[in-house]
Coordinates of C-alpha atoms in Angstrom, one line a residue:
X1418 CA -31.7 67.9 60.7
X1419 CA -32.2 70.8 63.4
X1420 CA -30.8 68.5 65.9
X1421 CA -27.9 67.8 63.9
X1422 CA -27.2 71.4 63.1
X1423 CA -27.1 72.2 66.7
X1424 CA -24.6 69.5 67.5
X1425 CA -21.0 70.8 67.5
X1426 CA -17.8 69.2 66.4
X1427 CA -16.5 66.4 68.8
X1428 CA -13.5 64.7 69.6
X1429 CA -13.7 60.9 68.4
X1430 CA -12.6 58.6 71.2
X1431 CA -11.3 54.9 70.4
X1432 CA -13.4 51.8 71.4
X1433 CA -11.6 50.3 74.3
X1434 CA -12.2 46.9 75.7
X1435 CA -13.6 48.7 78.7
X1436 CA -16.3 50.3 76.5
X1437 CA -17.0 46.9 74.8
X1438 CA -17.6 45.3 78.1
X1439 CA -19.9 48.2 79.3
X1440 CA -21.9 48.0 76.0
X1441 CA -22.3 44.1 76.3
X1442 CA -23.6 44.6 79.9
X1443 CA -26.1 47.3 78.8
X1444 CA -27.3 44.9 76.1
X1445 CA -27.8 42.2 78.5
X1446 CA -29.5 44.5 81.0
X1447 CA -31.9 45.9 78.5
X1448 CA -32.6 42.1 77.5
X1449 CA -33.4 41.2 81.0
X1450 CA -35.6 44.3 81.6
X1451 CA -37.5 43.7 78.3
X1452 CA -38.2 40.0 79.4
X1453 CA -39.4 41.2 83.0
X1454 CA -42.0 43.5 81.5
X1455 CA -43.5 40.8 79.3
X1456 CA -46.6 39.2 81.1
X1457 CA -47.7 35.9 81.3
X1458 CA -49.4 34.3 78.0
X1459 CA -51.5 31.4 77.1
X1460 CA -49.9 29.0 74.7
X1461 CA -52.1 28.2 71.7
X1462 CA -51.6 24.7 69.9
X1463 CA -50.3 24.9 66.1
X1464 CA -53.4 23.8 64.1
X1465 CA -53.3 22.8 60.6
X1466 CA -55.0 26.1 59.5
X1467 CA -52.2 28.1 61.3
X1468 CA -49.7 26.0 59.5
X1469 CA -51.4 26.7 56.0
X1470 CA -51.4 30.4 56.7
X1471 CA -47.8 30.5 57.6
X1472 CA -46.8 28.7 54.6
X1473 CA -48.8 31.1 52.4
X1474 CA -47.4 34.0 54.3
X1475 CA -43.7 32.7 53.2
X1476 CA -44.7 32.1 49.6
X1477 CA -46.1 35.5 49.4
X1478 CA -43.0 37.1 50.9
X1479 CA -40.9 35.0 48.6
X1480 CA -43.0 36.3 45.6
X1481 CA -42.8 40.0 46.5
X1482 CA -39.1 39.6 47.3
X1483 CA -38.5 38.3 43.7
X1484 CA -40.9 40.9 42.1
X1485 CA -38.7 43.8 43.8
X1486 CA -35.6 42.4 42.2
X1487 CA -34.7 44.2 39.0
X1488 CA -33.0 42.7 35.9
X1489 CA -29.4 42.1 36.1
X1490 CA -26.7 41.7 33.4
X1491 CA -24.5 38.6 33.8
X1492 CA -20.8 39.3 33.5
X1493 CA -18.3 36.7 32.2
X1494 CA -15.5 35.5 34.5
X1495 CA -12.4 37.2 33.1
X1496 CA -8.8 36.2 33.6
X1497 CA -8.6 39.3 35.8
X1498 CA -11.3 38.2 38.1
X1499 CA -9.8 34.8 38.4
X1500 CA -6.5 36.3 39.4
X1501 CA -8.2 38.5 41.9
X1502 CA -10.0 35.6 43.5
X1503 CA -6.9 33.4 43.6
X1504 CA -5.1 36.4 45.4
X1505 CA -7.8 36.7 47.9
X1506 CA -7.8 33.0 48.7
X1507 CA -3.9 33.4 49.2
X1508 CA -4.3 36.3 51.3
X1509 CA -7.1 34.3 53.5
X1510 CA -4.7 31.3 53.7
X1511 CA -1.9 33.6 55.1
X1512 CA -4.1 35.4 57.5
X1513 CA -5.4 31.8 58.8
X1514 CA -1.9 30.6 59.2
X1515 CA -0.8 33.7 61.1
X1516 CA -3.7 33.2 63.6
X1517 CA -2.8 29.4 64.1
X1518 CA -1.0 29.0 67.4
X1519 CA 1.8 26.7 68.5
X1520 CA 1.4 22.9 68.2
X1521 CA 2.8 19.8 69.6
X1522 CA 4.7 17.9 66.8
X1523 CA 3.9 14.2 66.7
X1524 CA 6.2 11.7 65.0
X1525 CA 5.1 10.0 61.7
X1526 CA 4.7 6.2 62.3
X1527 CA 4.4 3.5 59.8
X1528 CA 0.9 3.0 60.6
X1529 CA 0.2 6.9 60.0
X1530 CA 2.0 6.4 56.6
X1531 CA -0.2 3.5 55.5
X1532 CA -3.4 5.2 56.4
X1533 CA -2.2 8.3 54.5
X1534 CA -1.6 6.3 51.5
X1535 CA -5.0 4.6 51.7
X1536 CA -6.5 8.0 52.0
X1537 CA -4.8 9.4 49.0
X1538 CA -5.8 6.2 47.1
X1539 CA -9.5 6.7 48.1
X1540 CA -9.4 10.3 47.2
X1541 CA -8.0 9.5 43.8
X1542 CA -10.6 6.9 43.2
X1543 CA -13.5 9.1 44.4
X1544 CA -12.0 11.9 42.2
X1545 CA -11.9 9.8 39.1
X1546 CA -15.5 8.6 39.9
X1547 CA -16.9 12.3 40.1
X1548 CA -15.2 13.1 36.7
X1549 CA -17.9 13.5 33.8
X1550 CA -17.2 12.8 30.3
X1551 CA -15.1 15.2 28.5
X1552 CA -14.5 15.9 24.7
X1553 CA -10.9 15.8 23.8
X1554 CA -9.8 18.7 21.5
X1555 CA -6.9 18.2 19.2
X1556 CA -3.7 20.4 19.5
X1557 CA -4.0 22.5 16.4
X1558 CA -1.0 24.5 14.7
X1559 CA -2.8 27.7 15.9
X1560 CA -2.7 26.6 19.5
X1561 CA 0.9 25.6 19.3
X1562 CA 1.8 29.1 17.8
X1563 CA -0.1 30.9 20.6
X1564 CA 1.6 28.8 23.2
X1565 CA 5.0 29.6 21.8
X1566 CA 4.4 33.2 21.5
X1567 CA 3.2 33.4 25.0
X1568 CA 6.2 31.5 26.3
X1569 CA 8.5 34.2 24.3
X1570 CA 6.6 37.1 25.6
X1571 CA 7.0 35.8 29.2
X1572 CA 10.8 35.2 28.6
X1573 CA 11.2 38.6 27.1
X1574 CA 9.2 40.5 30.1
X1575 CA 11.4 38.5 32.4
X1576 CA 14.6 39.5 30.9
X1577 CA 13.6 43.1 30.7
X1578 CA 13.2 43.2 34.5
X1579 CA 16.7 41.9 34.9
X1580 CA 19.5 44.4 35.3
X1581 CA 22.6 44.5 33.2
X1582 CA 25.6 42.7 34.6
X1583 CA 29.4 42.9 34.0
X1584 CA 30.6 39.5 32.7
X1585 CA 34.0 38.5 34.5
X1586 CA 36.4 36.3 32.8
X1587 CA 37.2 32.8 34.5
X1588 CA 40.7 33.3 35.5
X1589 CA 43.2 30.3 36.5
X1590 CA 43.1 32.0 40.2
X1591 CA 39.4 31.7 40.2
X1592 CA 39.5 28.0 39.1
X1593 CA 42.0 27.3 41.8
X1594 CA 40.0 28.9 44.7
X1595 CA 37.1 27.1 43.3
X1596 CA 38.8 23.7 43.5
X1597 CA 40.2 24.6 47.1
X1598 CA 36.6 25.5 48.2
X1599 CA 35.4 22.0 46.9
X1600 CA 38.4 20.2 48.7
X1601 CA 37.6 22.1 51.8
X1602 CA 34.0 21.2 51.8
X1603 CA 34.9 17.6 50.9
X1604 CA 37.1 17.4 54.1
X1605 CA 34.8 19.1 56.4
X1606 CA 32.1 16.8 55.3
X1607 CA 34.3 13.9 55.6
X1608 CA 35.4 14.8 59.1
X1609 CA 31.7 15.3 60.3
X1610 CA 30.8 11.9 58.9
X1611 CA 33.6 10.1 60.6
X1612 CA 32.7 11.9 63.9
X1613 CA 29.1 11.5 63.9
X1614 CA 28.1 8.5 61.8
X1615 CA 31.2 6.3 61.2
X1616 CA 31.4 3.4 63.6
X1617 CA 27.9 4.1 65.1
X1618 CA 24.9 1.9 64.7
X1619 CA 21.3 3.4 64.3
X1620 CA 18.9 1.7 66.6
X1621 CA 15.4 1.2 65.6
X1622 CA 12.7 -0.3 67.8
X1623 CA 11.6 -3.7 66.4
X1624 CA 7.9 -3.2 67.1
X1625 CA 5.2 -5.7 65.8
X1626 CA 4.2 -3.1 63.1
X1627 CA 7.8 -2.8 61.8
X1628 CA 8.0 -6.7 61.7
X1629 CA 4.7 -6.9 59.9
X1630 CA 5.9 -4.2 57.4
X1631 CA 9.2 -6.2 56.8
X1632 CA 7.6 -9.4 56.4
X1633 CA 5.1 -7.8 53.8
X1634 CA 8.0 -6.2 52.0
X1635 CA 9.8 -9.7 51.8
X1636 CA 6.7 -11.2 50.3
X1637 CA 6.0 -8.6 47.6
X1638 CA 9.9 -8.9 46.8
X1639 CA 9.5 -12.7 46.3
X1640 CA 6.4 -12.3 44.2
X1641 CA 7.9 -9.5 42.0
X1642 CA 11.0 -11.8 41.6
X1643 CA 9.1 -14.9 40.5
X1644 CA 6.9 -12.6 38.3
X1645 CA 9.9 -11.2 36.6
X1646 CA 11.5 -14.7 36.4
X1647 CA 8.3 -16.3 34.6
X1648 CA 8.2 -13.5 32.2
X1649 CA 12.0 -13.7 31.2
X1650 CA 11.9 -17.5 31.3
X1651 CA 12.3 -19.0 27.6
X1652 CA 13.9 -15.8 26.4
X1653 CA 17.4 -15.2 25.3
X1654 CA 19.9 -12.4 24.5
X1655 CA 20.9 -12.0 21.0
X1656 CA 24.9 -11.7 20.7
X1657 CA 26.6 -10.1 17.7
X1658 CA 28.7 -12.7 15.9
X1659 CA 32.1 -11.4 14.9
X1660 CA 35.3 -13.3 13.5
X1661 CA 36.8 -13.5 17.1
X1662 CA 33.8 -15.0 18.4
X1663 CA 33.5 -17.5 15.9
X1664 CA 37.2 -18.4 16.3
X1665 CA 36.8 -18.8 20.0
X1666 CA 33.7 -21.0 19.5
X1667 CA 35.6 -23.2 17.2
X1668 CA 38.5 -23.7 19.3
X1669 CA 36.0 -24.5 22.4
X1670 CA 34.4 -27.1 20.1
X1671 CA 37.8 -28.6 19.0
X1672 CA 38.8 -28.9 22.7
X1673 CA 35.4 -30.5 23.5
X1674 CA 35.8 -33.1 20.8
X1675 CA 39.3 -33.9 21.7
X1676 CA 38.4 -34.6 25.3
X1677 CA 35.1 -36.4 24.4
X1678 CA 36.5 -38.9 21.7
X1679 CA 40.0 -39.4 23.5
X1680 CA 41.9 -38.1 20.5
X1681 CA 44.6 -36.7 22.7
X1682 CA 45.3 -40.1 24.1
X1683 CA 45.7 -41.8 20.7
X1684 CA 48.0 -38.9 19.7
X1685 CA 50.3 -39.4 22.6
X1686 CA 50.3 -43.3 22.0
X1687 CA 51.3 -42.8 18.3
X1688 CA 53.9 -40.3 19.3
X1689 CA 55.4 -42.9 21.7
X1690 CA 55.4 -45.6 19.1
X1691 CA 57.1 -43.2 16.6
X1692 CA 59.8 -42.6 19.2
X1693 CA 60.3 -46.2 19.9
X1694 CA 60.6 -46.9 16.2
X1695 CA 63.2 -44.3 15.6
X1696 CA 65.2 -45.8 18.6
X1697 CA 65.2 -49.1 17.1
X1698 CA 66.3 -48.1 13.8
X1699 CA 69.1 -46.2 15.5
X1700 CA 70.3 -49.1 17.4
X1701 CA 69.8 -51.7 14.4

C-alpha cells in the first residue's frame, strides 16, 4: 500500500511488436537460466506404491474441489438466451470468414458431384439412424390460434416500420414507357444472343467419366421407360360418349361393313343392270 501511494501518475504506453519481442526473449532467457541452475538428479522408478499415493492425492483434490463449490440455482433456457447464442454464432462465423485468405477455385467435376451426392445420402442416413423415438403431438385449435396471432403481430409490426407512401396512378404514358422498356430489353437480349451464342457450338471434353455418366443415364432412362410401360400396359383411357362420337362411330362401322361384305360392288352391278333395262325399254 505504501509503495503504491508513493508511485505517481504515469503515462501509459502502447504495447508495440518490439516490446512483445523483448518480453518473449526475457521469458526465454529466464527459462534457460532456471534450467542451468538445476543440478543433476537421480531418477527414481515409479513403484506401485507411488502410483497408489498419486491416485489418492487426485481423489482427495477432486473431493476438496467439489466440497468448496457452493450450491447453484439452475436457470431455464429462455428465447432471449437462444437469440443471444445464435447471434454469437453468427458473429463468430462472420469473424472467421473475414480472417480467411484468398483461395484458388477448383472446377466441379462430375466425379466431385457424385461424391458430394453420396456424402449427402450417407449423412442423411446417419442422421436418421441417430434420431430417437418421439411422441407426436396433435395440432390443437389453441395452437392454431396462437400461430395466427403471431403471424398477425409480425405483420402489424412490419407494417408499422414502413413509412407512408404516395400512390401514383398508372397513366397511359407510364404503360407506353413500360412496354418500350420491355421491347428494348428483348431486342438487346436477342442481339446479345445472336452475337454470342447463335451459330456457335459448345465444346465439351468427351472424357471416360462423361461417357460413363452418359451410359448410366441411358440405362436409367431405359429402365424407367420399361417400368412405366409395364405399369400402363392393359389400362385404357375413358372417353366421354356424345352424339357426334356415336354418329362418327356408326359411319365408320357402316363403311367397314360395306368394304368387308362387298355391298358396294353389288350396288354398282344392280345400278348397271337397271340402266341396261331402261335402255332396252326405250329401244323396244
